[in-house]
Coordinates of C-alpha atoms in Angstrom, one line a residue:
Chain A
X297 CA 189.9 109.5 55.8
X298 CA 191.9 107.0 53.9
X299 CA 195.1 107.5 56.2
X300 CA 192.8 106.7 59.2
X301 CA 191.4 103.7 57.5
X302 CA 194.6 102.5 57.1
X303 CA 195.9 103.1 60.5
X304 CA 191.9 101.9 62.3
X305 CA 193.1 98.5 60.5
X306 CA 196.6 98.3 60.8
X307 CA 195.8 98.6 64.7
X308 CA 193.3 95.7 64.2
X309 CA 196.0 93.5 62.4
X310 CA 198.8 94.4 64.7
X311 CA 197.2 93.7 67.9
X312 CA 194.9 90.8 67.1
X313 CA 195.7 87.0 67.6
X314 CA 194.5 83.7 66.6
X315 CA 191.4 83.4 64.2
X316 CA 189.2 85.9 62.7
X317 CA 186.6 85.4 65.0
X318 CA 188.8 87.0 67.9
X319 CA 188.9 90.1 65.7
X320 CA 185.5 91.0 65.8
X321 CA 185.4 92.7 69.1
X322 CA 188.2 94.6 68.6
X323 CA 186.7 95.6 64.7
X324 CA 183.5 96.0 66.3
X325 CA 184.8 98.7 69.2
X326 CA 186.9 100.6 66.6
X327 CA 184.6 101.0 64.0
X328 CA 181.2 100.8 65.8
X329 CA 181.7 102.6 69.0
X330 CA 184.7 104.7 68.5
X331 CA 184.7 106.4 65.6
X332 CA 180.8 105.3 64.6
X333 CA 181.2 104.7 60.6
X334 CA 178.4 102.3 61.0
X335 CA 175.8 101.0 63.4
X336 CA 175.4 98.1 65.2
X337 CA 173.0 96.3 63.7
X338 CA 174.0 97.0 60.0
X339 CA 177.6 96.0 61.0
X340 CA 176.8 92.6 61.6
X341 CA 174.5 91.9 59.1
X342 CA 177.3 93.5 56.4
X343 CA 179.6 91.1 58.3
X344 CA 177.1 87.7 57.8
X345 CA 177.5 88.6 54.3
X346 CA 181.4 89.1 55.0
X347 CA 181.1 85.1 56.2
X348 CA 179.7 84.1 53.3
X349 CA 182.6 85.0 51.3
X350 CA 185.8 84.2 50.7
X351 CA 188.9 84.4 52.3
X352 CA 189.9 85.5 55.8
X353 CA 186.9 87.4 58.1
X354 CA 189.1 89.9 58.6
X355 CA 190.4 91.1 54.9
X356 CA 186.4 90.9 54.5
X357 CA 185.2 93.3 57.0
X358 CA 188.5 95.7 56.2
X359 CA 187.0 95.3 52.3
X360 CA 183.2 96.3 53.6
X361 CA 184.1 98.9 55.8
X362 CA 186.5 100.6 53.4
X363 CA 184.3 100.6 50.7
X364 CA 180.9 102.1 52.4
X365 CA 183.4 105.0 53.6
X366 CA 185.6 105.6 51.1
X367 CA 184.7 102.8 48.3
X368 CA 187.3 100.7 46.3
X369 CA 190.3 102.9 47.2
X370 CA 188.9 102.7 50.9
X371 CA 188.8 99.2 50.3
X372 CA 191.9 98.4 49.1
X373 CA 194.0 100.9 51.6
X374 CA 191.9 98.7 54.5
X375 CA 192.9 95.5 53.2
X376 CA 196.5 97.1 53.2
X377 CA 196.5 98.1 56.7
X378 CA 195.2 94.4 58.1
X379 CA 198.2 93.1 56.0
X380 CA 201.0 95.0 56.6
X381 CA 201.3 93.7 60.4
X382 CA 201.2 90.3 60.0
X383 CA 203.3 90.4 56.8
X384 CA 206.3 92.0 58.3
X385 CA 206.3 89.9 61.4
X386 CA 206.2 86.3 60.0
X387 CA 208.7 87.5 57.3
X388 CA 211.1 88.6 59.6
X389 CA 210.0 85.3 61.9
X390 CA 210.5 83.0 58.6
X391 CA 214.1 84.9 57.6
X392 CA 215.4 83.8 61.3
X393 CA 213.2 80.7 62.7
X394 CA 214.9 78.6 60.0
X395 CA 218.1 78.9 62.1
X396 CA 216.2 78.1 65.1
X397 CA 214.7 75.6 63.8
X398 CA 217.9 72.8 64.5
X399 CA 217.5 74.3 68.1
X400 CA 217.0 71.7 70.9
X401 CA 214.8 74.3 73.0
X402 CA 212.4 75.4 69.6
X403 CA 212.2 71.5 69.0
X404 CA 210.9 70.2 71.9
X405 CA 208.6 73.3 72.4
X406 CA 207.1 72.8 69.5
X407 CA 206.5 69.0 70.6
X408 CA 204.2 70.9 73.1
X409 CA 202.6 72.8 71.0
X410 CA 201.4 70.5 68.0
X411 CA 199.2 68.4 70.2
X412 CA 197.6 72.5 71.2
X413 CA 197.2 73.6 67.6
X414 CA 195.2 70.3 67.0
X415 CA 193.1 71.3 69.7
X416 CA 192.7 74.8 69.1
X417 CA 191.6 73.4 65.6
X418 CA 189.1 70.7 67.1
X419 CA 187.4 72.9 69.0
X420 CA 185.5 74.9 66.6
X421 CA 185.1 72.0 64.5
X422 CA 182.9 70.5 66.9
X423 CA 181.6 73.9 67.7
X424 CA 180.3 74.7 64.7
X425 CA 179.1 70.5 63.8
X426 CA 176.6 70.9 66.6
X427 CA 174.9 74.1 65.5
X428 CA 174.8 72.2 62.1
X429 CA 171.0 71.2 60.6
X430 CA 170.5 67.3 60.7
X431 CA 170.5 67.0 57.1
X432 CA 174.0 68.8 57.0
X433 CA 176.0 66.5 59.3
X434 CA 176.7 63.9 57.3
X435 CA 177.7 65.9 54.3
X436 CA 180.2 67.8 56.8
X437 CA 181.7 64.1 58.2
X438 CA 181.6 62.6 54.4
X439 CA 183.3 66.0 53.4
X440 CA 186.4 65.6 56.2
X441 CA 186.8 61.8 55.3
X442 CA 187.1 62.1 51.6
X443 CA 189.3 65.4 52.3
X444 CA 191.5 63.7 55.2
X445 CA 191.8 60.1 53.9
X446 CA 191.5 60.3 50.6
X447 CA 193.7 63.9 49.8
X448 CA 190.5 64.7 47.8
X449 CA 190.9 68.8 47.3
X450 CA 188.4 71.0 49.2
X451 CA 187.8 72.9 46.5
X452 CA 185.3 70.4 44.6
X453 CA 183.1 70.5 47.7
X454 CA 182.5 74.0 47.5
X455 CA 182.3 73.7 43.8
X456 CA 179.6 70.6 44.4
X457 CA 177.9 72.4 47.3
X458 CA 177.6 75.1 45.4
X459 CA 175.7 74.1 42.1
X460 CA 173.9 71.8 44.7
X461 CA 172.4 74.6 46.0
X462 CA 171.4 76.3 43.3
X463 CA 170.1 73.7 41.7
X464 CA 167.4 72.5 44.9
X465 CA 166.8 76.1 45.2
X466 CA 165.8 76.3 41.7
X467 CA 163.5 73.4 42.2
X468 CA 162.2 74.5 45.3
X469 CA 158.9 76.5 45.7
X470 CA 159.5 79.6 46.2
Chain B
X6 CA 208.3 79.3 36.8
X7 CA 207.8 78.3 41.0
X8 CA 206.6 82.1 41.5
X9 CA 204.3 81.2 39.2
X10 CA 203.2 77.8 40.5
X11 CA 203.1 79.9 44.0
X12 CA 200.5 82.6 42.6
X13 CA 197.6 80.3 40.9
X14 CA 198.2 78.4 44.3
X15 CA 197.2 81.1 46.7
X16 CA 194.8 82.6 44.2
X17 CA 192.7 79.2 44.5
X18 CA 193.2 79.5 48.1
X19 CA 191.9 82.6 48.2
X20 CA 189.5 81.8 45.7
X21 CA 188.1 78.4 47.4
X22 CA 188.9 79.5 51.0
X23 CA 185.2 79.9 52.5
X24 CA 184.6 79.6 56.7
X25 CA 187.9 81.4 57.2
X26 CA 191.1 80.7 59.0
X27 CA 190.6 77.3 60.0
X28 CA 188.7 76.2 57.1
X29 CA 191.4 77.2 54.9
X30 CA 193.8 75.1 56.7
X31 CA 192.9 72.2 55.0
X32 CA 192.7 73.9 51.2
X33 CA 196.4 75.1 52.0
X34 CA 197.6 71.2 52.9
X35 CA 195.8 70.1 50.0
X36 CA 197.4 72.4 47.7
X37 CA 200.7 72.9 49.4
X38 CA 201.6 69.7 50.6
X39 CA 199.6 67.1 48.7
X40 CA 199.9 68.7 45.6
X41 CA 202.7 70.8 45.2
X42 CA 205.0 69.1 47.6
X43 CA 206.3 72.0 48.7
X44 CA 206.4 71.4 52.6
X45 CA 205.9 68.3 54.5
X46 CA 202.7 67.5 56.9
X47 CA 204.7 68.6 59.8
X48 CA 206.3 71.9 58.9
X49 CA 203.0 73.1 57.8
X50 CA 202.1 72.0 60.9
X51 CA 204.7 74.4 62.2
X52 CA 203.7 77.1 60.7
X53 CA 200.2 77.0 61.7
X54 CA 201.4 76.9 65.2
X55 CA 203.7 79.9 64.7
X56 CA 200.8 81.6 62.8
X57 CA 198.5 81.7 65.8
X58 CA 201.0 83.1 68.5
X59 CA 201.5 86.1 66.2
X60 CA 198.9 88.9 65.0
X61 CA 197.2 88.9 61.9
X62 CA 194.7 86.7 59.9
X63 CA 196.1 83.0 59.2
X64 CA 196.0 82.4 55.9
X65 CA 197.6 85.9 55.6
X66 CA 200.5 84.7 57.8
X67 CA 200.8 81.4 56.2
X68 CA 200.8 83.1 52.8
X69 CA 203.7 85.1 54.0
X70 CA 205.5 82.1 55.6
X71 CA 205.0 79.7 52.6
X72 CA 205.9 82.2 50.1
X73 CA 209.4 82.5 52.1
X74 CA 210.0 79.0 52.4
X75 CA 209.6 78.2 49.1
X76 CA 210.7 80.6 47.1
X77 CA 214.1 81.6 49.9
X78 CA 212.9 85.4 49.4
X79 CA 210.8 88.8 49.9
X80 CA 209.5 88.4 46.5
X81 CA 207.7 85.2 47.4
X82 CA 206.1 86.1 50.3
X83 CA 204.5 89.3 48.9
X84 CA 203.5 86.9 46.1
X85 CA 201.7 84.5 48.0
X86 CA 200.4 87.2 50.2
X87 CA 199.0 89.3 47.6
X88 CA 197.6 86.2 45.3
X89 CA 195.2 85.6 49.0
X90 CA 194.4 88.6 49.2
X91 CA 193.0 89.1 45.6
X92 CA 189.7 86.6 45.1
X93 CA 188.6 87.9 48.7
X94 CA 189.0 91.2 48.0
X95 CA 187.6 91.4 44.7
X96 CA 184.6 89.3 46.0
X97 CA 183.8 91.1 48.9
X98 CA 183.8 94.6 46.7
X99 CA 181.2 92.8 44.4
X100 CA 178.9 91.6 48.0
X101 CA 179.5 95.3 49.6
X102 CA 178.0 97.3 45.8
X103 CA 174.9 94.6 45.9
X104 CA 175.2 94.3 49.2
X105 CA 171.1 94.4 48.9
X106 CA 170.1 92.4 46.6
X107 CA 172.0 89.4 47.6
X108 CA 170.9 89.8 51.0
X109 CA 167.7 88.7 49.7
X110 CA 168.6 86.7 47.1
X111 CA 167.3 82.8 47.8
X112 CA 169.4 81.2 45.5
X113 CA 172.3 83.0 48.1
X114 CA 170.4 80.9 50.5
X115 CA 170.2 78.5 48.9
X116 CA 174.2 78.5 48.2
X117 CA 174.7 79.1 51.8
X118 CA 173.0 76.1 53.4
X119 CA 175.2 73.3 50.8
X120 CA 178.6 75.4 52.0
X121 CA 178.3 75.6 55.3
X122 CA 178.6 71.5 55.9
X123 CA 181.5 71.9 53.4
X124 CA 183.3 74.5 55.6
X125 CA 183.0 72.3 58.6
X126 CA 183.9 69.6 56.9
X127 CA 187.2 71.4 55.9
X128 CA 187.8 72.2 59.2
X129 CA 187.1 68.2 60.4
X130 CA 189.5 67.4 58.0
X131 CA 192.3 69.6 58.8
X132 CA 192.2 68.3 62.8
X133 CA 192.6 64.8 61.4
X134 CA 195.2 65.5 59.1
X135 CA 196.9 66.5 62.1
X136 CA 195.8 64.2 64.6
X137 CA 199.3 62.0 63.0
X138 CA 202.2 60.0 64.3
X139 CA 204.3 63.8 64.2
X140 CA 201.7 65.0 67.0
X141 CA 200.8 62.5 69.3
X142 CA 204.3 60.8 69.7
X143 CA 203.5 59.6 73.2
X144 CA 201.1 60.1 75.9
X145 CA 202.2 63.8 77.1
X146 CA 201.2 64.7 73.7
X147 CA 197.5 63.2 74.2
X148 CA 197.3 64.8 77.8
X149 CA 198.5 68.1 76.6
X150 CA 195.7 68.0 73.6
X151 CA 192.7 66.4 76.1
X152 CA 193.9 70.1 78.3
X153 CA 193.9 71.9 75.6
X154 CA 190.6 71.0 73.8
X155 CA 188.9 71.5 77.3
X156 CA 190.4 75.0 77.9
X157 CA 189.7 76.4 74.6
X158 CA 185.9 75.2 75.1
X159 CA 185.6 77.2 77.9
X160 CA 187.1 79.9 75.1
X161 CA 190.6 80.4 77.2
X162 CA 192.8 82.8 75.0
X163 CA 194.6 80.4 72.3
X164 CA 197.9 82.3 72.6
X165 CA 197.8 81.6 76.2
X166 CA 196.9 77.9 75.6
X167 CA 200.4 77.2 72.7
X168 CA 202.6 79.4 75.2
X169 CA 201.6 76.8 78.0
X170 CA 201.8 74.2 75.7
X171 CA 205.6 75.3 74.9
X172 CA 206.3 75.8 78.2
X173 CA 205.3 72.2 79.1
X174 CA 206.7 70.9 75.9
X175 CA 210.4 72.1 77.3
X176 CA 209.9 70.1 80.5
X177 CA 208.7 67.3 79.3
X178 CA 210.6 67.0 76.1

């Protein structure tokens, strides 16, 4: 069980690009169709809760899924195979592309590409600011300007949002 | 005493890093660039780039690459790359055992609805932080962005969109 929770995610994190959100169908046909450890529906609603915290989407779900089939060792082994991948390929990328990184050819390639990774940032930006409640979109745009103009640290909006919350829950009827 | 420096760093990261990937962009500048120093605007830049054209979560990859950098060694990276790994790991074992009772929890809810406009925000942020003088240095750069924002609406694969993006940067450029 544990070997082929490591290799069910070491698949995932081997053949998986670009944000967490393009993981999901591949997670979602490994675990829910192929080798059925859970079932649809409970899948995604473990993995709203897997939104809702922390860290990448996909070190999440390897956490849930390990740990309903074989608990914190499952966990941790899952969260090993996702890893693994991606950690051997950008360390051998980081050991070399700094000799590359004087080349004529990397340089004006990447001059391409920075404009793209903007993009590819922008996109769900505005993606997810439309599905936004009214009340929430000017916290979101006061939120980027403080982070992006004044270098103001991210972390004291989730600190802020968070006791925010708890606090107009708290004075809310229930 | 940088190893150090490099594990409270991606421990807050992983800590504070809420809506993901692209939300975490801008908690790594923060930390790494505006606080540390440890890279400038632009090579983070960089590695953001070379973290989406390869597999793997990233914040993971950028761990890995920044603990390189840095540090000039292994060590670093499986520093940086563990210290990520541990607030969402530990976390997410605490949601899966009360996986029940939070579900319904309303002060969860509660939580929820205040973070959410943070994690956009974050994400905002980190496409103006790179919307710079580094990105758009002339106005290729602000056709090939225009392109690019259209085709990844229409979800076109992102890998597909930088390896165009490269391509067209070596003909122009």
């Amino acid at each position: 069980m544990l070997w082929q929770l490591f290799w069910t995610f070491f698949k995932i994190g081997a053949f998986t690009f670009g944000s967490g959100y393009a993981m999901i169908p591949l997670i979602e046909q490994e675990v829910v169709d192929k080798k059925k450890w859970f079932d649809k529906e409970s899948f995604f609603d473990q993995f709203s809760l897997a939104q809702s915290a922390p860290g990448p989407f996909a070190v999440n779900t390897a956490v849930f899924v390990g740990y309903k089939m074989r608990g914190k060792l499952g966990a941790f082994v899952s969260v090993l195979g996702i890893i693994i991948p991606s950690f051997v390929i950008i360390l051998l990328i980081a050991m070399y592309l700094s000799d590359f990184s004087e080349n004529v050819t990397v340089i004006s390639a990447f001059k391409g590409i920075r404009p793209a990774v903007v993009a590819l940032i922008a996109v769900p930006c505005v993606r997810y600011f439309i599905e936004l409640k009214k009340w929430q979109m000017p916290i979101a745009i006061a939120a980027a300007i403080a982070i992006w103009l004044l270098g103001v640290s991210p972390v004291y909006f989730i600190f802020g949002g968070s006791i925010i919350g708890i606090v107009t829950t708290y004075f809310k009827k229930p | 005493m940088i190893y150090l420096h490099l594990f409270l760093s991606y421990l807050k990261i992983g800590f504070f890093g809420f809506g993901g990937g692209y939300a975490m962009i801008s908690l790594i500048q923060n930390e790494i660039v505006v606080q540390q120093g440890w890279l400038s605007n632009t090579q983070l830049s960089d590695i953001i780039a070379v973290s989406q054209m390869t597999p793997g979560p990233i914040a993971i990859n950028c761990a890995t690459y920044v603990g390189y950098l840095v540090t000039g060694n292994i060590w670093g990276s499986l520093l940086a790359t563990t210290a990520v790994c541990i607030p969402p790991l530990s976390i997410m074992l605490l949601i899966s055992m009360f996986y029940k009772k939070l579900k319904s929890n309303r002060y969860m809810q509660g939580v929820l609805d205040w973070i959410k406009p943070m994690m956009v925000g974050m994400i905002g942020a980190a496409a103006l932080l790179y919307m710079n003088k580094e990105t758009f240095i002339d106005w290729s750069s602000i056709l090939i962005f225009a392109g690019c924002f259209f085709a990844s609406w229409k979800k076109i694969n992102p890998i597909i969109l930088i390896a165009i993006a490269a391509v067209v940067g070596l003909l122009i450029y």
